[in-house]
C-alpha cells in the first residue's frame, strides 16, 4: 500500500509520457489501444511472462510468451542468439560477434542480421535474442566472443546495422542492459559506475540500437548497477531507457535470475519476466488486485508489446519458408563475413599468401585444424548442418596439386617434426575452444589467463623450430597474449570463431583468393599488466572510464597489437585530408575526405579510421576516441576519395551536474589513419560550446 501511494502519481505521468503519447492519434496507436482495452487483467498479466518452463520442453525450439488468441494478438516466440539460431537444427552458423566486429563493415553485419531474422521467422519465431552489445571491458570476459569489441562507436555502428537487418522480418533484442562484462559472478555482482562513464561508455551503444536502429526490445542484464538489479533498475530502465530515450518497445529479463522481485521489477519498468513466471504471473496479478501495482502500468507494458507485434507485422504470415534456413545464400554471407573479419596480424617475408602451385607440400598441424570450432557452449551455441574445418577448406582449395600432410596432434613427435621440416610451408591451426571461454554456468566462463595453453604454445614453437615458414591460424573469441612464440612464426592470421563456413574463408585467405581486411576491434595487450583489473570473485566491482585502447593510450603503453590494427597482402597510402569546415557548432555534420590508394599489386580493402582528441577539456577524456570509419575496396593502383562524417554532437560529454550532454569550446585535433596507433593525417576542428545537445 505504501508503495502504491509513493508510486501512483509519478508512474501515471511516466506512462503517459513514455508509452507512445507522441503517436497518439496514429492508426497504430489506436489499434493498440483498442486491443488492450478488450483484454482482461488475467490476459494482460499472462503476456508479461514466458510459459515454456525453465528448460524448453522436448520438441519445443522457441521460448513462448503468450499473446491473446481470441483477439488475434500473436505470442512471442524467441530464440538465441548472436551467432545464429541456437535451437534450430541446420540454421546458419555465422562467425561470432567479435569476428564480425573485426570486419568493420556494417554493410555485411546488416546482411548477417537480415539472414538471421529470415531464418527465425521461417522457423516460426519472431524475437531474436541478439545482438550482444555489452562493452568488452576486459578480454577475460567469458562472453567476449559474442560482442563486437571494446569501442562504443564501433559497437554502436554494428549494433544498428544488425538490428535493422533482423527487423526486416523479426524483432531484435539487444542485450544485456547494462554493464554485463563479467561471467562468473554475473548473477550477483554489483557494478559501481559513475554517471558519465555509464552514459558515455556503457550505454551509448544501447541508445544507438534503440534510437537509430529502432530495436523493438531490450534484454536486461543479470548483474546490478549501482546497487539495483538491472531487471528492476529504476535509473536504467525507467529514467534512461524509457524516459530520456523515449523507448517505445519493451524490456524482457535475462533468464531465471534476471528477475528478482515482483514490485520492484513491475514498478521500475520490466515488461516481461523470462522464461517463466516466478515473480510475475500469479504474484503480479495479486499485486495489481491489492493495489500495489497500478493497472495502467500493466497496460503500458502490454501496449508496448502489442505495438511492436503490429508494427512489425507479427500478426501476419511472414511469407518465408524453411528453405531459407541454412540456404546457400546465407552460407555465402557467413563465408563472406568470416573473410571480412579475419585479421592478418603478422606477415614477415610475405609468407602469405601461400602458393597453391603444383608440387608444393603443406603441413597442416594441430588438433584444431580438423575440429569444428564455432564458439562457446552457452546460450549462443548453434546446431549447424556441417562445419567446414580449416583442413577441409585447405584440401578442397588445393585439390590434387598440393600435397597436404595433416598432423592432427597438439604434441608433436620426431616423425612429425621431420614431416614438418620437409614441407614448403606449415599452417598451425590452434587457439581457444569452448573449454577455455564462454558463458558462465553453462559454458566455461571467464578466461583469467590470456595466454594459449602451454601445450599449444609448445606446438607453435616446435613447428616453427622445424620449419621457418610457419604460419599460425589462431582461433578464439578475444585477445590472446602471445608469449614468446610470436617472433618465431612468420605469419599470424586471427580468425576468431569463424562460423560453419570458416574453413573455406581461411583457405581463401591463405591462398590469396581473398585478401585479409579485418582490423582488431579490441586491443591485444602484451600481458594482463596492460589492462585494468578484472575481478570475477568480488561481488562489488567498479568500472571507471578507461579500458581497452583508452587505457593503454592513457598509460603510454605499447600493446602487442593496437585497436584498429590489421595487415593486408597489398599496401595502401592515405593522404590529402580535407574537412568540409574547420569550425563547427552543435548540430553540424562535418565531412572529412581522404584519398586512399592501393599501392600494391593485389586487390584489397582498407579501413580508414578517424579519431578525435580533446585538448584542454575540463573533464577527463580519452587520449583519442574513434569517431568514424569507412572500409573501401580498391583494385591495384586504384585511388578513391572516401568520406567520413562526424556529427559534431558526437564530441559532447555527459555533464553530470546538468544531466545533459554538453559540447565544450575546444580545438579538437582530428587524426585519420589505419589503426589507433597509425594516424598520419591530422587537422583541427574548433567547436563552439553548447549545452544541452542531443546525441545518439
Ligand atoms: C543468457 C542470455 C540468453 C538467455 C536465453 C541467458 O543465460 O544470458 O544471453 O539469451 O540465457 O538462452
XYZ file of C-alpha atoms and ligand atoms in Angstrom:
708
model
C 0.000 0.000 0.000
C 2.775 2.372 0.914
C 4.462 1.616 -2.374
C 1.261 2.329 -4.237
C 0.936 5.747 -2.637
C 4.521 6.556 -3.373
C 4.424 5.448 -6.967
C 0.947 6.104 -8.249
C 1.173 9.700 -9.338
C 4.654 9.737 -10.856
C 4.003 6.469 -12.662
C 0.837 7.755 -14.215
C 2.832 10.649 -15.562
C 5.659 8.424 -16.770
C 3.281 6.072 -18.521
C 1.574 8.921 -20.313
C 4.890 10.335 -21.431
C 6.741 7.207 -22.337
C 4.298 4.922 -23.986
C 3.685 6.436 -27.332
C 1.725 9.530 -26.401
C 3.701 11.213 -29.179
C 1.944 8.854 -31.563
C -1.499 9.297 -30.078
C -3.907 9.564 -32.934
C -1.902 7.393 -35.243
C -3.647 4.334 -36.617
C -1.189 2.047 -34.953
C -1.719 3.535 -31.520
C -5.484 3.433 -31.965
C -5.373 -0.252 -32.852
C -3.092 -0.933 -29.908
C -5.401 0.903 -27.516
C -8.459 -0.881 -28.855
C -6.873 -4.277 -28.410
C -5.541 -3.606 -24.936
C -8.916 -2.198 -23.848
C -10.540 -5.524 -24.735
C -8.127 -7.591 -22.658
C -8.918 -8.873 -19.194
C -6.415 -8.307 -16.414
C -5.585 -12.026 -16.493
C -4.847 -11.848 -20.207
C -2.665 -8.808 -19.757
C -0.625 -10.249 -16.909
C -0.238 -13.542 -18.780
C 1.554 -11.670 -21.557
C 4.149 -10.430 -19.087
C 5.981 -13.711 -18.591
C 7.155 -16.699 -20.564
C 5.379 -20.017 -20.172
C 7.715 -22.575 -21.691
C 9.349 -23.726 -18.471
C 12.862 -23.229 -17.179
C 14.166 -25.540 -19.884
C 12.404 -25.836 -23.195
C 10.200 -28.946 -23.200
C 11.231 -31.776 -25.511
C 10.219 -30.913 -29.057
C 9.894 -27.153 -28.465
C 12.523 -24.995 -30.028
C 11.311 -21.497 -29.199
C 10.633 -19.754 -25.904
C 6.964 -18.777 -25.761
C 5.310 -15.689 -24.309
C 1.542 -15.879 -24.792
C -0.471 -13.459 -26.860
C -4.263 -13.295 -26.818
C -5.575 -15.692 -29.389
C -9.191 -14.555 -29.272
C -8.075 -11.046 -30.272
C -5.601 -12.182 -32.896
C -2.625 -11.000 -30.847
C 0.174 -13.471 -31.593
C 2.564 -14.873 -28.991
C 6.227 -14.045 -28.892
C 8.461 -16.913 -29.974
C 12.085 -16.334 -29.060
C 15.401 -17.907 -29.941
C 19.037 -17.205 -29.221
C 21.154 -15.703 -30.471
C 24.256 -13.894 -31.529
C 25.912 -16.271 -33.998
C 22.806 -17.882 -35.494
C 19.611 -19.556 -34.376
C 20.659 -21.733 -31.483
C 17.767 -24.140 -31.249
C 17.097 -24.653 -34.945
C 18.861 -27.659 -36.419
C 20.664 -26.656 -39.602
C 20.353 -22.891 -39.127
C 23.318 -20.964 -40.472
C 26.185 -20.535 -38.030
C 27.847 -17.198 -38.669
C 31.198 -16.059 -37.319
C 30.858 -14.858 -33.719
C 30.128 -11.206 -32.977
C 33.775 -10.431 -32.265
C 34.756 -11.682 -35.730
C 32.025 -9.584 -37.274
C 33.136 -6.575 -35.246
C 36.581 -7.142 -36.759
C 35.131 -6.696 -40.239
C 34.491 -3.002 -39.534
C 31.815 -3.409 -42.166
C 28.275 -2.536 -41.051
C 27.056 -3.454 -44.537
C 27.804 -7.124 -44.091
C 26.594 -7.056 -40.496
C 23.272 -5.800 -41.782
C 23.087 -8.780 -44.138
C 24.018 -11.181 -41.320
C 21.213 -9.735 -39.194
C 18.747 -9.925 -42.081
C 19.663 -13.560 -42.725
C 19.167 -14.470 -39.053
C 15.842 -12.619 -38.977
C 14.666 -14.511 -42.072
C 15.690 -17.866 -40.638
C 13.979 -17.126 -37.343
C 10.741 -16.072 -38.930
C 10.783 -19.073 -41.245
C 11.194 -21.290 -38.170
C 8.103 -19.734 -36.597
C 9.988 -17.356 -34.311
C 9.711 -13.612 -34.013
C 12.251 -12.352 -31.424
C 15.969 -12.969 -31.871
C 17.821 -12.806 -28.553
C 20.653 -10.780 -30.072
C 22.806 -8.786 -30.595
C 25.070 -8.906 -27.555
C 26.382 -5.371 -27.299
C 27.999 -5.300 -23.903
C 31.258 -3.449 -23.767
C 34.299 -5.692 -23.758
C 35.805 -4.004 -20.741
C 38.370 -6.749 -20.326
C 39.240 -9.673 -22.600
C 38.872 -12.075 -19.682
C 35.101 -11.791 -20.006
C 33.913 -15.292 -20.904
C 31.424 -13.997 -23.475
C 33.916 -11.758 -25.202
C 33.197 -13.602 -28.461
C 29.551 -12.509 -28.515
C 30.092 -8.769 -28.580
C 31.631 -6.559 -31.269
C 34.619 -5.178 -29.392
C 35.869 -2.614 -26.904
C 34.840 0.637 -28.541
C 31.494 2.293 -28.127
C 31.404 3.795 -31.613
C 32.232 0.504 -33.333
C 29.690 -1.315 -31.154
C 27.049 1.258 -31.997
C 27.570 1.062 -35.744
C 27.497 -2.733 -35.793
C 24.521 -2.906 -33.433
C 22.446 -0.537 -35.554
C 23.301 -2.473 -38.719
C 22.430 -5.836 -37.176
C 19.204 -4.657 -35.551
C 17.968 -3.078 -38.767
C 18.764 -6.282 -40.646
C 16.947 -8.543 -38.185
C 13.953 -6.244 -38.052
C 13.234 -6.631 -41.740
C 11.422 -9.769 -40.597
C 11.544 -10.219 -36.832
C 12.310 -8.267 -33.660
C 15.819 -7.796 -32.338
C 16.727 -7.843 -28.658
C 19.959 -6.014 -27.854
C 21.365 -7.416 -24.616
C 22.329 -7.335 -21.759
C 21.330 -3.905 -20.462
C 23.734 -2.992 -18.883
C 27.379 -3.260 -17.772
C 27.357 -7.059 -18.075
C 31.044 -7.727 -18.653
C 31.920 -10.474 -16.170
C 30.629 -14.037 -16.378
C 31.446 -15.970 -13.237
C 29.687 -13.585 -10.832
C 27.086 -12.301 -13.253
C 24.074 -13.214 -11.124
C 25.287 -11.352 -8.062
C 27.887 -8.775 -8.929
C 27.119 -5.113 -8.322
C 28.863 -2.770 -10.734
C 29.521 0.659 -9.310
C 29.787 3.086 -12.134
C 29.722 6.850 -12.281
C 27.058 8.528 -14.368
C 29.418 9.876 -17.033
C 31.102 6.539 -17.616
C 27.727 4.822 -17.685
C 26.283 7.152 -20.303
C 29.369 7.554 -22.487
C 30.936 4.098 -22.395
C 28.386 1.507 -21.322
C 25.031 2.784 -22.606
C 25.686 4.684 -25.802
C 25.565 1.587 -27.990
C 22.192 0.643 -26.489
C 20.978 4.130 -27.155
C 22.075 3.835 -30.783
C 20.426 0.412 -31.115
C 17.184 1.773 -29.708
C 17.021 5.248 -31.224
C 18.757 4.779 -34.539
C 18.328 1.041 -35.029
C 14.759 1.181 -33.669
C 15.251 -2.032 -31.717
C 11.817 -3.233 -30.629
C 13.011 -4.779 -27.392
C 15.905 -4.857 -24.942
C 17.037 -7.608 -22.546
C 18.067 -6.538 -19.069
C 21.242 -7.952 -17.536
C 21.645 -10.235 -14.521
C 24.070 -8.041 -12.585
C 23.276 -4.981 -10.511
C 24.321 -1.476 -11.404
C 24.857 0.940 -8.546
C 23.053 -1.280 -6.084
C 19.941 -2.247 -8.018
C 19.466 -5.368 -10.158
C 19.309 -4.467 -13.820
C 15.923 -6.155 -14.187
C 14.471 -3.663 -11.726
C 16.883 -0.793 -12.109
C 14.850 2.378 -11.937
C 17.598 4.556 -13.308
C 18.491 2.279 -16.227
C 15.004 1.283 -17.316
C 12.662 3.964 -16.109
C 14.804 7.095 -16.168
C 17.133 6.457 -19.085
C 15.716 3.845 -21.482
C 12.037 4.652 -21.272
C 12.479 8.198 -20.004
C 15.388 10.033 -21.590
C 15.473 7.920 -24.737
C 11.704 7.641 -25.135
C 11.977 3.907 -25.939
C 8.527 2.697 -27.005
C 9.402 -1.009 -27.142
C 9.559 -3.495 -24.282
C 12.100 -4.854 -21.837
C 12.448 -8.541 -21.066
C 14.545 -10.019 -18.307
C 17.506 -12.288 -18.707
C 16.671 -15.884 -17.928
C 15.547 -17.031 -14.467
C 17.787 -14.988 -12.168
C 17.290 -11.860 -14.247
C 14.062 -11.105 -12.385
C 14.397 -10.655 -8.643
C 11.115 -9.174 -7.461
C 7.510 -8.538 -8.327
C 7.008 -4.965 -7.216
C 10.481 -3.600 -7.906
C 10.522 -5.070 -11.406
C 6.988 -4.123 -12.366
C 7.174 -0.631 -10.932
C 10.531 0.101 -12.474
C 9.559 -0.987 -15.955
C 10.448 -4.630 -16.601
C 7.773 -5.681 -19.087
C 8.392 -9.437 -19.380
C 9.837 -11.980 -16.969
C 11.650 -14.785 -18.778
C 11.453 -17.678 -19.230
C 8.705 -18.434 -16.655
C 6.629 -16.571 -14.122
C 8.306 -16.684 -10.736
C 7.698 -13.086 -9.704
C 5.171 -12.179 -12.400
C 2.133 -14.339 -13.234
C 0.103 -15.011 -10.071
C 2.151 -12.756 -7.731
C 1.875 -9.876 -10.184
C -1.856 -10.415 -10.597
C -2.261 -10.268 -6.837
C -0.103 -7.161 -6.595
C -2.411 -5.437 -9.081
C -5.520 -6.638 -7.265
C -4.074 -5.414 -3.973
C -3.364 -2.035 -5.486
C 0.404 -2.324 -5.141
C 0.957 -2.219 -8.880
C -1.305 0.202 -10.758
C -3.188 -1.372 -13.649
C -2.197 1.439 -16.052
C 1.347 0.225 -15.611
C 0.305 -3.248 -16.740
C -1.483 -1.629 -19.670
C 1.692 0.229 -20.528
C 3.731 -2.981 -20.620
C 1.172 -4.767 -22.765
C 0.761 -1.794 -25.069
C 4.498 -1.827 -25.713
C 4.366 -5.462 -26.789
C 1.226 -5.209 -28.865
C 2.598 -2.085 -30.534
C 5.679 -3.943 -31.736
C 3.694 -7.006 -32.775
C 1.531 -4.885 -35.023
C 4.258 -2.520 -36.182
C 6.401 -5.411 -37.402
C 3.527 -7.465 -38.764
C 3.976 -10.369 -36.373
C 0.248 -10.971 -36.690
C 0.676 -11.587 -40.420
C 2.201 -14.589 -42.210
C 5.864 -13.971 -42.955
C 5.821 -15.475 -46.426
C 9.098 -17.216 -45.587
C 9.522 -20.952 -45.618
C 12.131 -23.278 -44.204
C 14.151 -23.286 -47.393
C 15.860 -20.116 -46.171
C 17.302 -21.953 -43.151
C 20.926 -22.736 -43.892
C 20.349 -21.695 -47.509
C 23.215 -21.267 -49.959
C 22.634 -17.529 -49.855
C 23.028 -17.430 -46.084
C 26.042 -19.731 -46.131
C 27.646 -17.374 -48.640
C 27.043 -14.455 -46.253
C 28.614 -16.481 -43.430
C 31.675 -17.170 -45.581
C 31.982 -13.543 -46.623
C 31.670 -12.388 -43.008
C 34.431 -14.820 -41.993
C 36.713 -13.470 -44.716
C 35.964 -9.846 -43.827
C 36.524 -10.374 -40.111
C 39.819 -12.256 -40.193
C 42.759 -10.111 -39.153
C 46.268 -10.577 -40.515
C 48.473 -9.691 -37.546
C 51.878 -10.612 -38.910
C 53.232 -11.443 -42.344
C 57.024 -11.400 -42.295
C 58.768 -12.022 -45.627
C 55.358 -12.148 -47.256
C 54.913 -15.705 -46.060
C 51.293 -15.349 -47.057
C 49.589 -15.860 -49.388
C 50.650 -19.452 -49.887
C 51.490 -20.878 -53.244
C 48.888 -23.393 -54.381
C 51.048 -24.335 -57.364
C 51.753 -27.901 -58.371
C 54.378 -29.758 -56.404
C 54.001 -27.769 -53.186
C 53.849 -29.605 -49.900
C 51.969 -28.044 -46.967
C 51.853 -29.408 -43.439
C 48.615 -28.599 -41.614
C 49.260 -29.058 -37.933
C 47.224 -29.113 -34.755
C 44.123 -30.731 -33.334
C 42.006 -27.722 -34.187
C 42.871 -27.987 -37.877
C 40.149 -30.546 -38.325
C 37.898 -29.728 -35.381
C 34.656 -27.800 -35.731
C 35.240 -24.762 -33.520
C 32.427 -22.281 -33.842
C 32.287 -20.817 -30.337
C 31.218 -21.479 -26.778
C 28.686 -23.931 -25.336
C 26.488 -21.265 -23.778
C 23.237 -19.770 -24.985
C 24.846 -18.661 -28.247
C 25.613 -22.259 -29.263
C 24.176 -23.453 -32.570
C 23.478 -26.681 -34.471
C 24.828 -26.239 -37.995
C 24.253 -28.975 -40.564
C 28.018 -29.115 -41.111
C 31.161 -27.176 -40.254
C 33.933 -26.704 -42.802
C 37.146 -27.120 -40.843
C 40.352 -25.343 -41.856
C 41.799 -28.653 -43.098
C 38.771 -29.315 -45.272
C 38.921 -25.796 -46.665
C 42.607 -26.136 -47.483
C 42.245 -29.589 -49.059
C 39.346 -28.534 -51.234
C 41.183 -25.367 -52.273
C 44.347 -27.106 -53.453
C 42.863 -30.307 -54.847
C 45.444 -32.758 -56.146
C 48.054 -30.134 -56.977
C 49.433 -29.717 -53.473
C 50.355 -32.446 -51.023
C 48.716 -31.728 -47.676
C 50.172 -33.545 -44.663
C 47.728 -33.348 -41.813
C 49.282 -33.793 -38.404
C 46.274 -33.935 -36.140
C 48.090 -33.528 -32.850
C 48.948 -30.838 -30.361
C 52.015 -32.734 -29.111
C 54.490 -33.458 -31.885
C 56.906 -36.380 -32.061
C 60.133 -36.659 -34.033
C 58.423 -38.132 -37.121
C 56.017 -35.197 -37.153
C 58.918 -32.783 -36.951
C 60.595 -34.463 -39.913
C 57.385 -34.163 -41.958
C 57.027 -30.526 -40.917
C 60.643 -29.836 -41.849
C 60.087 -31.315 -45.311
C 57.089 -29.085 -46.104
C 57.249 -25.904 -48.175
C 55.069 -24.233 -45.572
C 53.424 -25.125 -42.284
C 49.996 -23.990 -41.182
C 49.461 -24.448 -37.438
C 45.801 -24.132 -36.516
C 45.406 -23.506 -32.819
C 43.865 -21.211 -30.245
C 40.949 -21.424 -27.845
C 37.799 -23.509 -27.701
C 34.594 -23.760 -25.700
C 36.678 -25.402 -22.988
C 38.625 -22.196 -22.494
C 35.945 -19.492 -22.501
C 32.218 -18.995 -22.646
C 29.036 -18.212 -20.807
C 29.062 -18.840 -17.056
C 27.246 -21.837 -15.586
C 26.507 -23.465 -18.962
C 29.885 -22.769 -20.569
C 33.497 -22.347 -19.482
C 33.058 -18.852 -18.028
C 35.763 -16.217 -17.758
C 39.312 -16.694 -19.030
C 41.682 -15.331 -16.452
C 44.879 -16.272 -18.260
C 45.093 -14.720 -21.708
C 47.895 -16.995 -22.936
C 47.371 -20.092 -25.013
C 47.758 -23.306 -23.049
C 51.414 -24.287 -22.547
C 50.811 -27.301 -24.797
C 49.601 -25.133 -27.656
C 52.418 -22.646 -27.215
C 54.886 -25.551 -27.385
C 53.143 -26.822 -30.507
C 53.726 -23.499 -32.227
C 57.330 -23.220 -31.067
C 58.158 -26.802 -32.100
C 56.623 -26.404 -35.531
C 58.406 -23.089 -36.041
C 61.720 -24.611 -34.966
C 61.274 -27.382 -37.540
C 60.271 -25.115 -40.391
C 60.980 -21.382 -40.695
C 57.924 -20.895 -42.878
C 55.385 -21.384 -40.131
C 52.019 -19.679 -40.324
C 49.666 -19.652 -37.351
C 45.916 -19.577 -37.830
C 44.566 -18.535 -34.450
C 41.039 -19.227 -33.220
C 39.387 -17.674 -30.165
C 36.831 -15.160 -29.025
C 39.053 -12.350 -27.833
C 42.544 -11.150 -27.112
C 45.252 -13.775 -26.753
C 48.647 -12.864 -25.363
C 51.490 -14.137 -27.494
C 54.123 -15.189 -25.014
C 57.461 -15.716 -26.684
C 56.262 -17.644 -29.721
C 55.301 -14.697 -31.894
C 58.823 -13.836 -33.112
C 59.307 -17.484 -34.096
C 56.497 -17.581 -36.656
C 56.352 -15.835 -39.991
C 52.662 -15.126 -40.206
C 49.681 -14.900 -37.884
C 46.079 -14.831 -39.016
C 43.428 -14.249 -36.320
C 40.213 -15.916 -37.481
C 38.269 -15.899 -34.152
C 35.442 -18.466 -34.250
C 34.724 -18.084 -37.933
C 31.406 -19.930 -38.237
C 30.455 -23.008 -40.191
C 31.992 -21.748 -43.453
C 35.181 -20.710 -41.676
C 37.355 -23.388 -43.303
C 36.585 -22.069 -46.762
C 37.216 -18.493 -45.655
C 40.548 -19.473 -44.124
C 41.620 -21.241 -47.321
C 40.521 -18.224 -49.397
C 42.762 -16.033 -47.251
C 45.736 -18.393 -47.003
C 45.933 -18.834 -50.772
C 45.205 -15.236 -51.659
C 41.815 -15.835 -53.265
C 40.732 -13.223 -50.749
C 42.832 -10.523 -49.132
C 42.625 -10.021 -45.349
C 40.906 -6.766 -44.455
C 39.800 -7.206 -40.853
C 41.026 -4.873 -38.122
C 41.232 -5.594 -34.425
C 38.066 -4.472 -32.618
C 39.972 -4.875 -29.341
C 43.459 -4.257 -28.064
C 45.774 -7.262 -27.928
C 47.914 -6.447 -24.870
C 51.357 -7.851 -24.188
C 50.071 -9.041 -20.817
C 47.498 -8.564 -18.102
C 49.542 -5.701 -16.681
C 48.432 -3.530 -19.606
C 44.776 -3.937 -18.682
C 42.507 -2.616 -15.938
C 41.796 -5.076 -13.122
C 39.348 -7.906 -13.748
C 37.789 -9.455 -10.681
C 35.291 -12.282 -11.018
C 35.260 -13.228 -7.337
C 34.369 -9.978 -5.584
C 30.695 -9.110 -5.670
C 31.385 -5.379 -5.796
C 33.397 -4.014 -8.673
C 33.910 -0.533 -10.020
C 34.092 0.342 -13.691
C 35.794 3.600 -14.499
C 36.112 5.469 -17.772
C 39.185 3.702 -19.111
C 39.676 0.272 -20.643
C 40.988 -1.112 -23.942
C 42.835 1.334 -26.160
C 41.782 4.245 -23.991
C 43.557 2.592 -21.066
C 46.805 1.748 -22.891
C 46.820 5.178 -24.555
C 46.431 6.956 -21.244
C 49.210 4.870 -19.705
C 51.532 5.319 -22.672
C 51.789 1.532 -23.010
C 52.641 -0.246 -26.260
C 50.282 -3.165 -26.807
C 51.218 -6.235 -28.835
C 48.687 -5.196 -31.471
C 46.699 -1.991 -31.122
C 42.996 -1.447 -31.572
C 42.177 -0.962 -35.241
C 45.279 -2.794 -36.485
C 45.323 -5.321 -39.330
C 47.550 -6.051 -42.330
C 46.808 -6.798 -45.952
C 48.547 -8.527 -48.880
C 48.659 -5.160 -50.562
C 49.744 -1.719 -49.370
C 47.777 1.498 -49.156
C 48.608 5.134 -48.957
C 46.252 7.678 -47.493
C 46.668 11.376 -47.957
C 45.037 14.707 -48.654
C 42.800 15.029 -45.616
C 40.190 17.713 -46.262
C 37.466 18.860 -43.912
C 34.225 20.457 -45.078
C 34.704 23.043 -42.320
C 37.235 23.874 -39.648
C 34.841 25.478 -37.181
C 31.557 23.990 -36.169
C 28.581 24.406 -33.912
C 26.149 21.955 -32.379
C 24.124 20.082 -34.955
C 26.708 20.371 -37.731
C 27.904 17.272 -39.502
C 31.500 17.770 -40.616
C 32.673 15.742 -43.597
C 36.257 14.591 -43.747
C 37.587 13.410 -47.090
C 40.749 11.471 -47.618
C 42.346 9.896 -50.690
C 43.106 6.213 -50.357
C 45.287 4.459 -52.923
C 46.063 0.793 -53.320
C 49.809 0.995 -53.912
C 50.424 -2.751 -54.085
C 49.675 -5.481 -56.565
C 46.624 -7.219 -55.063
C 43.063 -6.004 -54.798
C 42.237 -5.284 -51.156
C 40.229 -3.289 -48.673
C 41.448 -0.735 -46.156
C 39.602 0.626 -43.127
C 40.156 4.345 -42.756
C 39.634 5.393 -39.148
C 39.004 8.826 -37.658
C 39.840 9.660 -34.047
C 39.099 12.853 -32.122
C 41.085 14.406 -29.286
C 40.064 16.957 -26.662
C 42.999 19.183 -25.769
C 42.214 21.376 -22.777
C 38.948 19.622 -21.919
C 37.595 20.473 -18.481
C 36.750 16.821 -17.893
C 38.936 13.755 -18.116
C 38.779 12.430 -21.678
C 40.345 9.638 -23.680
C 43.616 10.460 -25.366
C 41.738 9.806 -28.594
C 38.329 8.342 -29.429
C 37.204 6.520 -32.540
C 34.507 8.687 -34.104
C 34.171 7.345 -37.618
C 35.437 4.757 -40.068
C 34.890 3.528 -43.580
C 36.043 0.399 -45.376
C 36.982 0.797 -49.004
C 37.806 -1.889 -51.586
C 40.416 -0.947 -54.173
C 41.964 -2.624 -57.203
C 45.754 -2.400 -57.540
C 46.657 1.173 -58.425
C 43.145 2.441 -57.796
C 42.515 5.599 -55.769
C 39.298 6.712 -54.162
C 38.309 9.676 -52.082
C 36.417 8.406 -49.068
C 34.262 10.444 -46.768
C 33.802 10.074 -43.036
C 31.037 12.118 -41.447
C 31.354 13.398 -37.916
C 28.207 14.693 -36.257
C 29.646 17.404 -34.028
C 27.291 16.478 -31.201
C 29.190 13.215 -31.003
C 32.072 15.152 -29.417
C 29.927 16.055 -26.418
C 30.466 14.672 -22.941
C 27.800 13.874 -20.399
C 27.636 16.706 -17.887
C 26.504 15.010 -14.704
C 25.714 18.214 -12.833
C 23.338 19.333 -15.583
C 22.113 15.832 -16.517
C 22.748 16.724 -20.140
C 25.204 16.293 -22.982
C 27.474 19.287 -23.448
C 29.813 20.439 -26.185
C 32.916 22.200 -24.958
C 34.593 25.072 -26.780
C 37.662 23.132 -27.903
C 40.040 22.988 -30.784
C 39.888 19.271 -31.408
C 42.720 17.559 -33.199
C 41.244 15.109 -35.668
C 43.503 12.230 -36.667
C 42.972 9.890 -39.578
C 44.795 6.678 -40.345
C 44.583 2.909 -40.448
C 44.797 1.936 -36.767
C 44.575 3.682 -33.394
C 48.388 3.838 -33.439
C 48.929 4.730 -37.092
C 47.332 8.100 -37.673
C 49.454 10.024 -40.157
C 46.901 12.680 -41.151
C 45.652 15.429 -38.872
C 43.595 18.560 -38.923
C 41.784 20.646 -36.362
C 38.141 21.305 -35.713
C 37.126 24.219 -33.491
C 33.808 23.667 -31.864
C 31.694 26.229 -30.052
C 30.318 25.406 -26.627
C 26.692 24.391 -26.435
C 24.566 22.613 -23.896
C 22.397 20.728 -23.834
C 22.873 18.928 -27.146
C 21.173 15.784 -28.328
C 23.359 12.787 -29.010
C 22.631 9.385 -30.468
C 21.805 -15.511 -21.370
C 21.088 -14.762 -22.474
C 20.252 -15.724 -23.278
C 19.293 -16.445 -22.355
C 18.395 -17.432 -23.073
C 20.857 -16.353 -20.556
O 21.552 -17.144 -19.659
O 22.494 -14.609 -20.549
O 22.004 -14.105 -23.298
O 19.586 -15.045 -24.297
O 20.046 -17.158 -21.377
O 19.096 -18.512 -23.545
